[in-house]
Short mmCIF file of N, CA and C in Angstrom, two decimals:
data_model
loop_
_atom_site.label_atom_id
_atom_site.label_comp_id
_atom_site.label_asym_id
_atom_site.label_seq_id
_atom_site.Cartn_x
_atom_site.Cartn_y
_atom_site.Cartn_z
N MET A 400 20.25 -15.94 13.22
CA MET A 400 19.02 -15.57 13.87
C MET A 400 18.76 -16.55 14.99
N PHE A 401 17.73 -17.35 14.88
CA PHE A 401 17.44 -18.34 15.91
C PHE A 401 17.97 -19.69 15.44
N GLU A 402 18.68 -20.35 16.32
CA GLU A 402 19.13 -21.69 15.99
C GLU A 402 18.25 -22.67 16.74
N VAL A 403 17.54 -23.48 15.97
CA VAL A 403 16.62 -24.45 16.56
C VAL A 403 17.18 -25.83 16.29
N GLY A 404 17.42 -26.55 17.34
CA GLY A 404 17.96 -27.89 17.21
C GLY A 404 16.85 -28.93 17.25
N PHE A 405 17.27 -30.18 17.15
CA PHE A 405 16.30 -31.28 17.14
C PHE A 405 15.53 -31.37 18.45
N SER A 406 16.22 -31.16 19.57
CA SER A 406 15.55 -31.27 20.87
C SER A 406 14.47 -30.20 21.04
N GLU A 407 14.72 -28.96 20.54
CA GLU A 407 13.70 -27.92 20.61
C GLU A 407 12.49 -28.26 19.75
N LEU A 408 12.77 -28.78 18.54
CA LEU A 408 11.66 -29.17 17.66
C LEU A 408 10.84 -30.31 18.27
N LEU A 409 11.51 -31.25 18.89
CA LEU A 409 10.82 -32.37 19.53
C LEU A 409 9.94 -31.86 20.67
N LEU A 410 10.46 -30.92 21.45
CA LEU A 410 9.69 -30.35 22.55
C LEU A 410 8.46 -29.60 22.03
N VAL A 411 8.61 -28.83 20.98
CA VAL A 411 7.47 -28.11 20.39
C VAL A 411 6.44 -29.10 19.85
N GLY A 412 6.91 -30.16 19.22
CA GLY A 412 5.99 -31.19 18.71
C GLY A 412 5.20 -31.87 19.80
N VAL A 413 5.85 -32.20 20.91
CA VAL A 413 5.16 -32.85 22.03
C VAL A 413 4.13 -31.91 22.64
N VAL A 414 4.50 -30.65 22.83
CA VAL A 414 3.55 -29.67 23.39
C VAL A 414 2.37 -29.49 22.45
N ALA A 415 2.63 -29.40 21.14
CA ALA A 415 1.54 -29.24 20.18
C ALA A 415 0.63 -30.47 20.19
N LEU A 416 1.20 -31.66 20.32
CA LEU A 416 0.39 -32.87 20.38
C LEU A 416 -0.49 -32.88 21.62
N LEU A 417 0.06 -32.42 22.75
CA LEU A 417 -0.73 -32.38 23.98
C LEU A 417 -1.82 -31.31 23.91
N VAL A 418 -1.52 -30.17 23.33
CA VAL A 418 -2.50 -29.07 23.28
C VAL A 418 -3.57 -29.33 22.24
N LEU A 419 -3.17 -29.72 21.04
CA LEU A 419 -4.13 -29.87 19.94
C LEU A 419 -4.76 -31.26 19.88
N GLY A 420 -4.06 -32.23 20.31
CA GLY A 420 -4.57 -33.59 20.20
C GLY A 420 -4.19 -34.20 18.87
N PRO A 421 -4.28 -35.53 18.78
CA PRO A 421 -3.86 -36.21 17.54
C PRO A 421 -4.79 -35.94 16.35
N GLU A 422 -6.04 -35.52 16.61
CA GLU A 422 -6.96 -35.29 15.50
C GLU A 422 -6.67 -33.97 14.79
N ARG A 423 -6.39 -32.92 15.55
CA ARG A 423 -6.22 -31.60 14.95
C ARG A 423 -4.76 -31.26 14.63
N LEU A 424 -3.83 -32.02 15.09
CA LEU A 424 -2.42 -31.71 14.85
C LEU A 424 -2.05 -31.74 13.36
N PRO A 425 -2.46 -32.74 12.56
CA PRO A 425 -2.10 -32.71 11.14
C PRO A 425 -2.68 -31.51 10.40
N VAL A 426 -3.91 -31.12 10.76
CA VAL A 426 -4.54 -29.97 10.10
C VAL A 426 -3.78 -28.70 10.47
N ALA A 427 -3.41 -28.56 11.74
CA ALA A 427 -2.67 -27.38 12.19
C ALA A 427 -1.29 -27.32 11.53
N ALA A 428 -0.62 -28.46 11.42
CA ALA A 428 0.70 -28.49 10.79
C ALA A 428 0.60 -28.13 9.31
N ARG A 429 -0.44 -28.61 8.63
CA ARG A 429 -0.64 -28.30 7.22
C ARG A 429 -0.90 -26.80 7.04
N THR A 430 -1.75 -26.23 7.90
CA THR A 430 -2.05 -24.80 7.83
C THR A 430 -0.81 -23.97 8.10
N LEU A 431 -0.03 -24.37 9.09
CA LEU A 431 1.21 -23.66 9.39
C LEU A 431 2.19 -23.74 8.22
N GLY A 432 2.30 -24.90 7.61
CA GLY A 432 3.19 -25.07 6.46
C GLY A 432 2.77 -24.20 5.29
N ARG A 433 1.47 -24.15 5.01
CA ARG A 433 0.98 -23.30 3.92
C ARG A 433 1.25 -21.82 4.21
N GLY A 434 1.02 -21.42 5.45
CA GLY A 434 1.27 -20.02 5.82
C GLY A 434 2.74 -19.65 5.68
N LEU A 435 3.61 -20.55 6.12
CA LEU A 435 5.05 -20.28 5.98
C LEU A 435 5.46 -20.23 4.51
N GLY A 436 4.88 -21.12 3.69
CA GLY A 436 5.18 -21.11 2.26
C GLY A 436 4.73 -19.82 1.60
N GLN A 437 3.53 -19.33 1.95
CA GLN A 437 3.05 -18.07 1.38
C GLN A 437 3.93 -16.91 1.83
N ALA A 438 4.35 -16.91 3.09
CA ALA A 438 5.21 -15.84 3.58
C ALA A 438 6.56 -15.88 2.86
N ARG A 439 7.08 -17.07 2.65
CA ARG A 439 8.36 -17.20 1.96
C ARG A 439 8.25 -16.71 0.51
N ARG A 440 7.15 -17.07 -0.17
CA ARG A 440 6.95 -16.60 -1.55
C ARG A 440 6.79 -15.09 -1.60
N ALA A 441 6.08 -14.52 -0.63
CA ALA A 441 5.89 -13.07 -0.60
C ALA A 441 7.22 -12.36 -0.38
N MET A 442 8.05 -12.88 0.51
CA MET A 442 9.35 -12.28 0.75
C MET A 442 10.25 -12.39 -0.48
N HIS A 443 10.16 -13.53 -1.18
CA HIS A 443 10.96 -13.70 -2.40
C HIS A 443 10.50 -12.70 -3.46
N GLY A 444 9.19 -12.53 -3.60
CA GLY A 444 8.66 -11.57 -4.57
C GLY A 444 9.06 -10.15 -4.23
N LEU A 445 9.03 -9.81 -2.95
CA LEU A 445 9.43 -8.47 -2.51
C LEU A 445 10.91 -8.24 -2.79
N ARG A 446 11.71 -9.24 -2.49
CA ARG A 446 13.16 -9.12 -2.74
C ARG A 446 13.43 -8.95 -4.24
N ALA A 447 12.75 -9.74 -5.07
CA ALA A 447 12.96 -9.64 -6.52
C ALA A 447 12.53 -8.26 -7.03
N GLN A 448 11.41 -7.75 -6.52
CA GLN A 448 10.94 -6.42 -6.93
C GLN A 448 11.94 -5.34 -6.53
N MET A 449 12.46 -5.42 -5.32
CA MET A 449 13.44 -4.44 -4.86
C MET A 449 14.71 -4.51 -5.71
N GLU A 450 15.16 -5.70 -6.06
CA GLU A 450 16.35 -5.84 -6.89
C GLU A 450 16.11 -5.26 -8.28
N ARG A 451 14.90 -5.45 -8.83
CA ARG A 451 14.58 -4.85 -10.14
C ARG A 451 14.58 -3.33 -10.05
N GLU A 452 14.02 -2.79 -8.96
CA GLU A 452 13.97 -1.34 -8.80
C GLU A 452 15.37 -0.76 -8.65
N ILE A 453 16.23 -1.44 -7.93
CA ILE A 453 17.60 -0.94 -7.74
C ILE A 453 18.38 -1.00 -9.04
N ALA A 454 18.17 -2.04 -9.82
CA ALA A 454 18.90 -2.22 -11.07
C ALA A 454 18.36 -1.34 -12.20
N MET A 455 17.22 -0.70 -12.00
CA MET A 455 16.62 0.12 -13.03
C MET A 455 17.46 1.37 -13.28
N PRO A 456 17.72 1.70 -14.54
CA PRO A 456 18.54 2.89 -14.81
C PRO A 456 17.78 4.16 -14.42
N ASP A 457 18.54 5.20 -14.11
CA ASP A 457 17.92 6.47 -13.76
C ASP A 457 17.17 7.03 -14.96
N LEU A 458 16.01 7.57 -14.70
CA LEU A 458 15.23 8.16 -15.78
C LEU A 458 15.73 9.57 -16.06
N ASP A 459 15.69 9.94 -17.33
CA ASP A 459 16.08 11.30 -17.71
C ASP A 459 14.94 12.23 -17.29
N SER A 460 15.25 13.21 -16.51
CA SER A 460 14.20 14.06 -15.96
C SER A 460 13.72 15.12 -16.94
N GLN A 461 14.47 15.43 -17.97
CA GLN A 461 14.09 16.49 -18.90
C GLN A 461 12.78 16.17 -19.64
N PRO A 462 12.61 14.97 -20.23
CA PRO A 462 11.32 14.70 -20.88
C PRO A 462 10.15 14.68 -19.89
N LEU A 463 10.40 14.24 -18.68
CA LEU A 463 9.33 14.24 -17.69
C LEU A 463 8.92 15.65 -17.31
N GLN A 464 9.88 16.56 -17.23
CA GLN A 464 9.55 17.95 -16.91
C GLN A 464 8.77 18.60 -18.04
N ARG A 465 9.15 18.30 -19.29
CA ARG A 465 8.39 18.85 -20.44
C ARG A 465 6.96 18.33 -20.43
N LEU A 466 6.80 17.04 -20.14
CA LEU A 466 5.47 16.45 -20.09
C LEU A 466 4.63 17.10 -18.99
N GLU A 467 5.25 17.34 -17.85
CA GLU A 467 4.53 17.98 -16.75
C GLU A 467 4.08 19.39 -17.15
N GLN A 468 4.95 20.14 -17.83
CA GLN A 468 4.58 21.49 -18.26
C GLN A 468 3.43 21.45 -19.27
N GLU A 469 3.48 20.51 -20.21
CA GLU A 469 2.41 20.40 -21.20
C GLU A 469 1.08 20.05 -20.54
N ILE A 470 1.13 19.16 -19.56
CA ILE A 470 -0.10 18.78 -18.86
C ILE A 470 -0.65 19.96 -18.09
N ARG A 471 0.23 20.68 -17.40
CA ARG A 471 -0.22 21.85 -16.63
C ARG A 471 -0.81 22.92 -17.54
N GLN A 472 -0.22 23.14 -18.72
CA GLN A 472 -0.77 24.12 -19.64
C GLN A 472 -2.09 23.66 -20.22
N GLY A 473 -2.23 22.37 -20.42
CA GLY A 473 -3.47 21.84 -20.99
C GLY A 473 -4.65 21.91 -20.04
N ILE A 474 -4.39 21.81 -18.76
CA ILE A 474 -5.52 21.79 -17.81
C ILE A 474 -5.67 23.11 -17.07
N ARG A 475 -4.87 24.11 -17.43
CA ARG A 475 -4.97 25.39 -16.75
C ARG A 475 -6.33 26.02 -17.05
N LEU A 476 -6.99 26.40 -16.02
CA LEU A 476 -8.30 27.01 -16.17
C LEU A 476 -8.15 28.53 -16.11
N GLN A 477 -8.79 29.20 -17.03
CA GLN A 477 -8.76 30.65 -17.03
C GLN A 477 -9.93 31.13 -16.18
N ALA A 478 -9.60 31.73 -15.08
CA ALA A 478 -10.66 32.22 -14.20
C ALA A 478 -11.15 33.55 -14.74
N GLU A 479 -12.42 33.60 -15.05
CA GLU A 479 -13.02 34.85 -15.52
C GLU A 479 -13.58 35.59 -14.33
N PRO A 480 -13.49 36.90 -14.37
CA PRO A 480 -14.04 37.65 -13.24
C PRO A 480 -15.54 37.44 -13.16
N ALA A 481 -16.00 37.29 -11.96
CA ALA A 481 -17.43 37.07 -11.75
C ALA A 481 -18.20 38.33 -12.10
N LEU A 482 -19.40 38.13 -12.62
CA LEU A 482 -20.26 39.27 -12.92
C LEU A 482 -20.63 39.95 -11.62
N GLU A 483 -20.96 41.22 -11.75
CA GLU A 483 -21.32 41.95 -10.54
C GLU A 483 -22.52 41.29 -9.90
N ALA A 484 -22.40 41.03 -8.64
CA ALA A 484 -23.51 40.39 -7.93
C ALA A 484 -24.55 41.44 -7.59
N LYS A 485 -25.79 41.09 -7.82
CA LYS A 485 -26.89 42.00 -7.49
C LYS A 485 -27.32 41.72 -6.06
N PRO A 486 -27.52 42.75 -5.29
CA PRO A 486 -27.96 42.52 -3.91
C PRO A 486 -29.36 41.93 -3.88
N ILE A 487 -29.58 41.09 -2.97
CA ILE A 487 -30.90 40.46 -2.82
C ILE A 487 -31.66 41.26 -1.76
N ASN A 488 -32.84 41.69 -2.15
CA ASN A 488 -33.68 42.44 -1.21
C ASN A 488 -34.58 41.49 -0.48
N LEU A 489 -34.28 41.31 0.79
CA LEU A 489 -35.11 40.45 1.61
C LEU A 489 -36.11 41.32 2.35
N PRO A 490 -37.33 40.81 2.52
CA PRO A 490 -38.31 41.60 3.26
C PRO A 490 -37.87 41.76 4.69
N ARG A 491 -37.99 43.00 5.18
CA ARG A 491 -37.58 43.27 6.55
C ARG A 491 -38.78 43.11 7.46
N GLU A 492 -38.48 42.67 8.64
CA GLU A 492 -39.55 42.54 9.62
C GLU A 492 -39.77 43.93 10.22
N ASN A 493 -41.01 44.17 10.59
CA ASN A 493 -41.32 45.46 11.22
C ASN A 493 -40.92 45.36 12.67
N THR A 494 -39.89 46.10 13.02
CA THR A 494 -39.44 46.11 14.40
C THR A 494 -39.61 47.52 14.94
N PRO A 495 -40.27 47.67 16.10
CA PRO A 495 -40.49 49.02 16.65
C PRO A 495 -39.27 49.64 17.23
#
């Protein structure tokens, strides 16, 4: 990826010292270190999760299909025909 040598790191450090000043540089470096550590841990966790998912054996689809059918039969609603609707008689306006 990127190859960063000592001279590049020294240049970044000098620029950061000039921009942030000696008071805020340690706080900024600490914050950057914590952020990089959290990102590294998140990537490690993601990689471990992906490896677990890949190593997981294939599930047998037959029991899952039976379960789906049972659930669909259990929640099937029987639609009853609606009763005949009675017309509503609204008063008509007298129009000539």
